[in-house]
Amino acid sequence: MRAYDVILKKRNGGKLSKDEIEFMVNGYVKGDIPDYQMAAFLMAIYFKHMDGEERAILTETMANSGDKVGLSSIPGIKIDKHSTGGVGDKTTLVVGPIVASLGVPVAKMSGRALGHTGGTIDKLESIPGFRTTLSEEEFFKNVREIGIAVVGQTANLVPADKKIYALRDATATVDEVSLIAASIMSKKLAGGADGYVLDVKVGSGAFMKTIEDATELADAMVGIARAHGKRAVAVLTNMDVPLGKMVGNSLEVLEALETLKGNGPEDFTELCLNLSAWMCHLAGKGTFEECLKLAKESLDNGAALNKFRQFVEYQGGNPDVVERPYDVLPMTSNVTEFKTEMEGYITSIDTEKIGIASNHLGAGRKTKEDTIDYSVGIEIVSKVGDYVRPGDTIAKMYVSQKSEIEEAKELLKESYVISQEKPLERPIILKVVK
Ligand code: URA
């Protein structure tokens, strides 16, 4: 087989066989196929796309390129959750403990901050002592004993994705549905769960800006899961506004704790309950409605909060974070208020810009080697639909000495649109794809 012929076939809109897809992916990972041929192959897929069968094969081939986690030694149906990435997205910190408290094992690998979006692993590491690298033995022991463990991705998880993603990033071939779906689902398949709840973000802070694009991606990911005999549901959720009010690592842990105590923002609480209910439903705990009720009870009776405490303790973190978060978490008392000069309704917030502004304050990394300042971030005081007047504080910046405050301020200014028209309310859950 020659790479040239496979590229030509896809360039002309042909359907690729299993052998051809494996030849390209495995050859590229081994170094037999050079970057220029893989780049041409990716561009051919970008323009001619792949059908469901080709996507499923591409995903499986990528998943098989490195280590795979076997979860079969853990009893019960293991359901993983995946978010396509957003701003202020701290759902795993709440959903994990809810679901684990209901007897559904959570054995999860999570990611770090990427671009303007935050990462669960960085958020957890803002809790002093919390270890996101566990030995395999510890990982399984924690899941067996308390029903939950969350770790960072192992170095050799889907090396094909690491190599192909870097090439996509450099060749303008990131935003193609088959390539995104295979990239995400290969990591999910390698993670070993029996099913997936996929939180597909839609809006200004997300990868997918429209419901149509997000539906296409959701269909592709659910299709890949099914083709591999896995259970799956995709929930399309609103990322036209930051999720909850807090953006930044310690601040998001704080908000997750408030939510576990029953005092969280409405949108964020609703999303966490919904995702938890879908996970429990896929795990066979009852109908979606029954599971929603169970999830609410777990929040109301403190079971989820207790589970969070146990989870932190088992991974080496200071469990007092639950009772005394302000003492335990790295926090800054240096707060700069951002006031509006306008009067009217907040009609939209450019969420991507909020994520970038938070990074300017130090909440993200500029380079892979950069360290994160856990204490900094942004509090969204006024959200879409609020009526504001000149002088009102609409956001707060939690800053440190290294924060680029002027850059962040400029982005905040650009991100808020204020007008005389009251905007339509957009629900947090936009659509469910089953
Ligand atoms: N997240 C991924 O893991 N891969 C993509 O291609 C896009 C988002």
Short mmCIF file of N, CA, C and O in Angstrom, two decimals, residues 50-63 176-190 193-196 198 215-234 433-434:
data_model
loop_
_atom_site.label_atom_id
_atom_site.label_comp_id
_atom_site.label_asym_id
_atom_site.label_seq_id
_atom_site.Cartn_x
_atom_site.Cartn_y
_atom_site.Cartn_z
N MET A 50 -15.72 11.91 6.46
CA MET A 50 -15.73 10.44 6.63
C MET A 50 -17.14 10.03 7.00
O MET A 50 -17.86 10.80 7.64
N ASP A 51 -17.53 8.81 6.64
CA ASP A 51 -18.85 8.36 7.08
C ASP A 51 -18.71 7.68 8.45
O ASP A 51 -17.60 7.57 8.99
N GLY A 52 -19.85 7.23 8.99
CA GLY A 52 -19.85 6.67 10.34
C GLY A 52 -18.89 5.50 10.51
O GLY A 52 -18.21 5.37 11.53
N GLU A 53 -18.83 4.65 9.48
CA GLU A 53 -17.96 3.47 9.57
C GLU A 53 -16.48 3.87 9.59
O GLU A 53 -15.69 3.37 10.39
N GLU A 54 -16.13 4.80 8.70
CA GLU A 54 -14.73 5.25 8.67
C GLU A 54 -14.33 5.91 9.99
O GLU A 54 -13.24 5.70 10.51
N ARG A 55 -15.25 6.71 10.54
CA ARG A 55 -14.97 7.38 11.82
C ARG A 55 -14.72 6.38 12.93
O ARG A 55 -13.81 6.54 13.74
N ALA A 56 -15.57 5.33 12.96
CA ALA A 56 -15.43 4.32 14.02
C ALA A 56 -14.08 3.62 13.90
O ALA A 56 -13.41 3.36 14.90
N ILE A 57 -13.66 3.35 12.66
CA ILE A 57 -12.36 2.66 12.46
C ILE A 57 -11.21 3.60 12.83
O ILE A 57 -10.27 3.21 13.51
N LEU A 58 -11.32 4.86 12.39
CA LEU A 58 -10.26 5.83 12.72
C LEU A 58 -10.11 5.94 14.24
O LEU A 58 -8.99 5.93 14.78
N THR A 59 -11.25 6.01 14.94
CA THR A 59 -11.22 6.15 16.40
C THR A 59 -10.56 4.95 17.05
O THR A 59 -9.71 5.08 17.93
N GLU A 60 -10.96 3.76 16.60
CA GLU A 60 -10.42 2.53 17.20
C GLU A 60 -8.91 2.42 16.94
O GLU A 60 -8.14 2.07 17.83
N THR A 61 -8.52 2.74 15.72
CA THR A 61 -7.09 2.65 15.39
C THR A 61 -6.28 3.60 16.26
O THR A 61 -5.22 3.24 16.77
N MET A 62 -6.82 4.81 16.45
CA MET A 62 -6.11 5.77 17.31
C MET A 62 -6.07 5.27 18.76
O MET A 62 -5.05 5.33 19.43
N ALA A 63 -7.23 4.77 19.25
CA ALA A 63 -7.31 4.29 20.65
C ALA A 63 -6.30 3.16 20.89
O ALA A 63 -5.73 3.06 21.97
N GLU A 176 -12.85 19.85 11.95
CA GLU A 176 -13.60 18.93 11.08
C GLU A 176 -14.22 17.88 11.99
O GLU A 176 -13.53 17.32 12.86
N VAL A 177 -15.52 17.64 11.80
CA VAL A 177 -16.27 16.82 12.74
C VAL A 177 -15.67 15.43 12.97
O VAL A 177 -15.50 14.99 14.10
N SER A 178 -15.32 14.71 11.89
CA SER A 178 -14.77 13.36 12.06
C SER A 178 -13.47 13.40 12.85
O SER A 178 -13.22 12.53 13.69
N LEU A 179 -12.64 14.39 12.55
CA LEU A 179 -11.34 14.46 13.22
C LEU A 179 -11.50 14.83 14.70
O LEU A 179 -10.82 14.27 15.56
N ILE A 180 -12.41 15.74 15.00
CA ILE A 180 -12.65 16.10 16.41
C ILE A 180 -13.24 14.89 17.14
O ILE A 180 -12.79 14.52 18.23
N ALA A 181 -14.27 14.30 16.53
CA ALA A 181 -14.95 13.18 17.20
C ALA A 181 -13.98 12.02 17.44
O ALA A 181 -13.97 11.43 18.53
N ALA A 182 -13.15 11.71 16.45
CA ALA A 182 -12.20 10.60 16.63
C ALA A 182 -11.15 10.94 17.68
O ALA A 182 -10.75 10.09 18.48
N SER A 183 -10.74 12.21 17.71
CA SER A 183 -9.74 12.64 18.69
C SER A 183 -10.30 12.48 20.11
O SER A 183 -9.65 11.90 20.99
N ILE A 184 -11.51 12.96 20.32
CA ILE A 184 -12.11 12.87 21.66
C ILE A 184 -12.44 11.43 22.01
O ILE A 184 -12.08 10.93 23.08
N MET A 185 -13.10 10.73 21.09
CA MET A 185 -13.60 9.39 21.44
C MET A 185 -12.48 8.35 21.53
O MET A 185 -12.61 7.35 22.23
N SER A 186 -11.36 8.58 20.84
CA SER A 186 -10.25 7.62 20.98
C SER A 186 -9.74 7.65 22.42
O SER A 186 -9.41 6.61 23.00
N LYS A 187 -9.70 8.85 23.01
CA LYS A 187 -9.22 8.95 24.40
C LYS A 187 -10.25 8.34 25.35
O LYS A 187 -9.91 7.74 26.36
N LYS A 188 -11.53 8.50 25.00
CA LYS A 188 -12.59 7.91 25.84
C LYS A 188 -12.53 6.38 25.76
O LYS A 188 -12.61 5.70 26.77
N LEU A 189 -12.39 5.85 24.55
CA LEU A 189 -12.33 4.38 24.39
C LEU A 189 -11.13 3.81 25.15
O LEU A 189 -11.24 2.79 25.82
N ALA A 190 -9.99 4.51 25.05
CA ALA A 190 -8.79 4.03 25.74
C ALA A 190 -8.97 4.09 27.25
O ALA A 190 -8.32 3.37 28.00
N ALA A 193 -14.24 2.95 29.92
CA ALA A 193 -15.58 2.94 30.53
C ALA A 193 -16.58 2.17 29.65
O ALA A 193 -16.30 1.84 28.49
N ASP A 194 -17.75 1.90 30.24
CA ASP A 194 -18.80 1.17 29.51
C ASP A 194 -19.73 2.12 28.77
O ASP A 194 -20.53 1.69 27.94
N GLY A 195 -19.68 3.39 29.12
CA GLY A 195 -20.55 4.34 28.47
C GLY A 195 -20.11 5.77 28.75
O GLY A 195 -19.25 6.01 29.62
N TYR A 196 -20.72 6.70 28.03
CA TYR A 196 -20.26 8.09 28.11
C TYR A 196 -21.42 9.07 28.11
O TYR A 196 -22.36 8.93 27.32
N LEU A 198 -21.72 12.85 27.15
CA LEU A 198 -20.89 13.84 26.46
C LEU A 198 -21.52 15.21 26.58
O LEU A 198 -22.65 15.42 26.11
N THR A 215 -24.71 19.67 17.04
CA THR A 215 -25.52 18.47 16.85
C THR A 215 -24.77 17.47 15.97
O THR A 215 -24.76 16.27 16.23
N GLU A 216 -24.12 17.99 14.95
CA GLU A 216 -23.35 17.12 14.06
C GLU A 216 -22.23 16.41 14.83
O GLU A 216 -22.03 15.20 14.70
N LEU A 217 -21.54 17.18 15.68
CA LEU A 217 -20.46 16.58 16.48
C LEU A 217 -21.04 15.56 17.47
O LEU A 217 -20.48 14.47 17.64
N ALA A 218 -22.15 15.92 18.09
CA ALA A 218 -22.78 15.01 19.07
C ALA A 218 -23.19 13.71 18.39
O ALA A 218 -22.94 12.61 18.90
N ASP A 219 -23.82 13.82 17.22
CA ASP A 219 -24.23 12.63 16.46
C ASP A 219 -23.02 11.75 16.14
O ASP A 219 -23.07 10.53 16.27
N ALA A 220 -21.94 12.41 15.72
CA ALA A 220 -20.73 11.65 15.35
C ALA A 220 -20.17 10.91 16.57
O ALA A 220 -19.81 9.73 16.48
N MET A 221 -20.12 11.59 17.72
CA MET A 221 -19.52 10.96 18.90
C MET A 221 -20.40 9.83 19.44
O MET A 221 -19.91 8.77 19.82
N VAL A 222 -21.71 10.08 19.48
CA VAL A 222 -22.63 9.03 19.95
C VAL A 222 -22.55 7.84 18.99
O VAL A 222 -22.53 6.68 19.40
N GLY A 223 -22.47 8.12 17.68
CA GLY A 223 -22.37 7.06 16.67
C GLY A 223 -21.12 6.21 16.88
O GLY A 223 -21.16 4.98 16.80
N ILE A 224 -20.00 6.85 17.16
CA ILE A 224 -18.74 6.12 17.38
C ILE A 224 -18.87 5.23 18.63
O ILE A 224 -18.48 4.06 18.62
N ALA A 225 -19.46 5.81 19.69
CA ALA A 225 -19.62 5.03 20.93
C ALA A 225 -20.46 3.78 20.66
O ALA A 225 -20.08 2.66 21.03
N ARG A 226 -21.58 3.96 19.97
CA ARG A 226 -22.48 2.84 19.68
C ARG A 226 -21.78 1.78 18.83
O ARG A 226 -21.93 0.58 19.05
N ALA A 227 -21.01 2.26 17.85
CA ALA A 227 -20.32 1.32 16.95
C ALA A 227 -19.35 0.43 17.74
O ALA A 227 -18.98 -0.64 17.29
N HIS A 228 -18.94 0.90 18.93
CA HIS A 228 -18.04 0.10 19.76
C HIS A 228 -18.77 -0.56 20.92
O HIS A 228 -18.15 -0.94 21.92
N GLY A 229 -20.10 -0.64 20.80
CA GLY A 229 -20.89 -1.34 21.81
C GLY A 229 -20.99 -0.60 23.13
O GLY A 229 -21.24 -1.21 24.17
N LYS A 230 -20.79 0.72 23.12
CA LYS A 230 -20.86 1.51 24.35
C LYS A 230 -22.18 2.27 24.43
O LYS A 230 -22.76 2.62 23.40
N ARG A 231 -22.59 2.58 25.65
CA ARG A 231 -23.77 3.40 25.84
C ARG A 231 -23.35 4.87 25.72
O ARG A 231 -22.22 5.22 26.10
N ALA A 232 -24.24 5.73 25.21
CA ALA A 232 -23.84 7.14 25.10
C ALA A 232 -25.03 8.06 24.98
O ALA A 232 -26.05 7.72 24.38
N VAL A 233 -24.89 9.23 25.60
CA VAL A 233 -25.85 10.32 25.46
C VAL A 233 -25.03 11.60 25.33
O VAL A 233 -24.01 11.75 26.02
N ALA A 234 -25.45 12.49 24.43
CA ALA A 234 -24.77 13.80 24.36
C ALA A 234 -25.76 14.88 24.79
O ALA A 234 -26.92 14.87 24.36
N VAL A 433 -28.96 14.50 22.62
CA VAL A 433 -28.82 13.61 21.46
C VAL A 433 -28.56 12.20 22.00
O VAL A 433 -27.59 11.97 22.72
N LYS A 434 -29.49 11.29 21.67
CA LYS A 434 -29.35 9.91 22.22
C LYS A 434 -29.07 8.91 21.11
O LYS A 434 -29.40 9.14 19.98
#
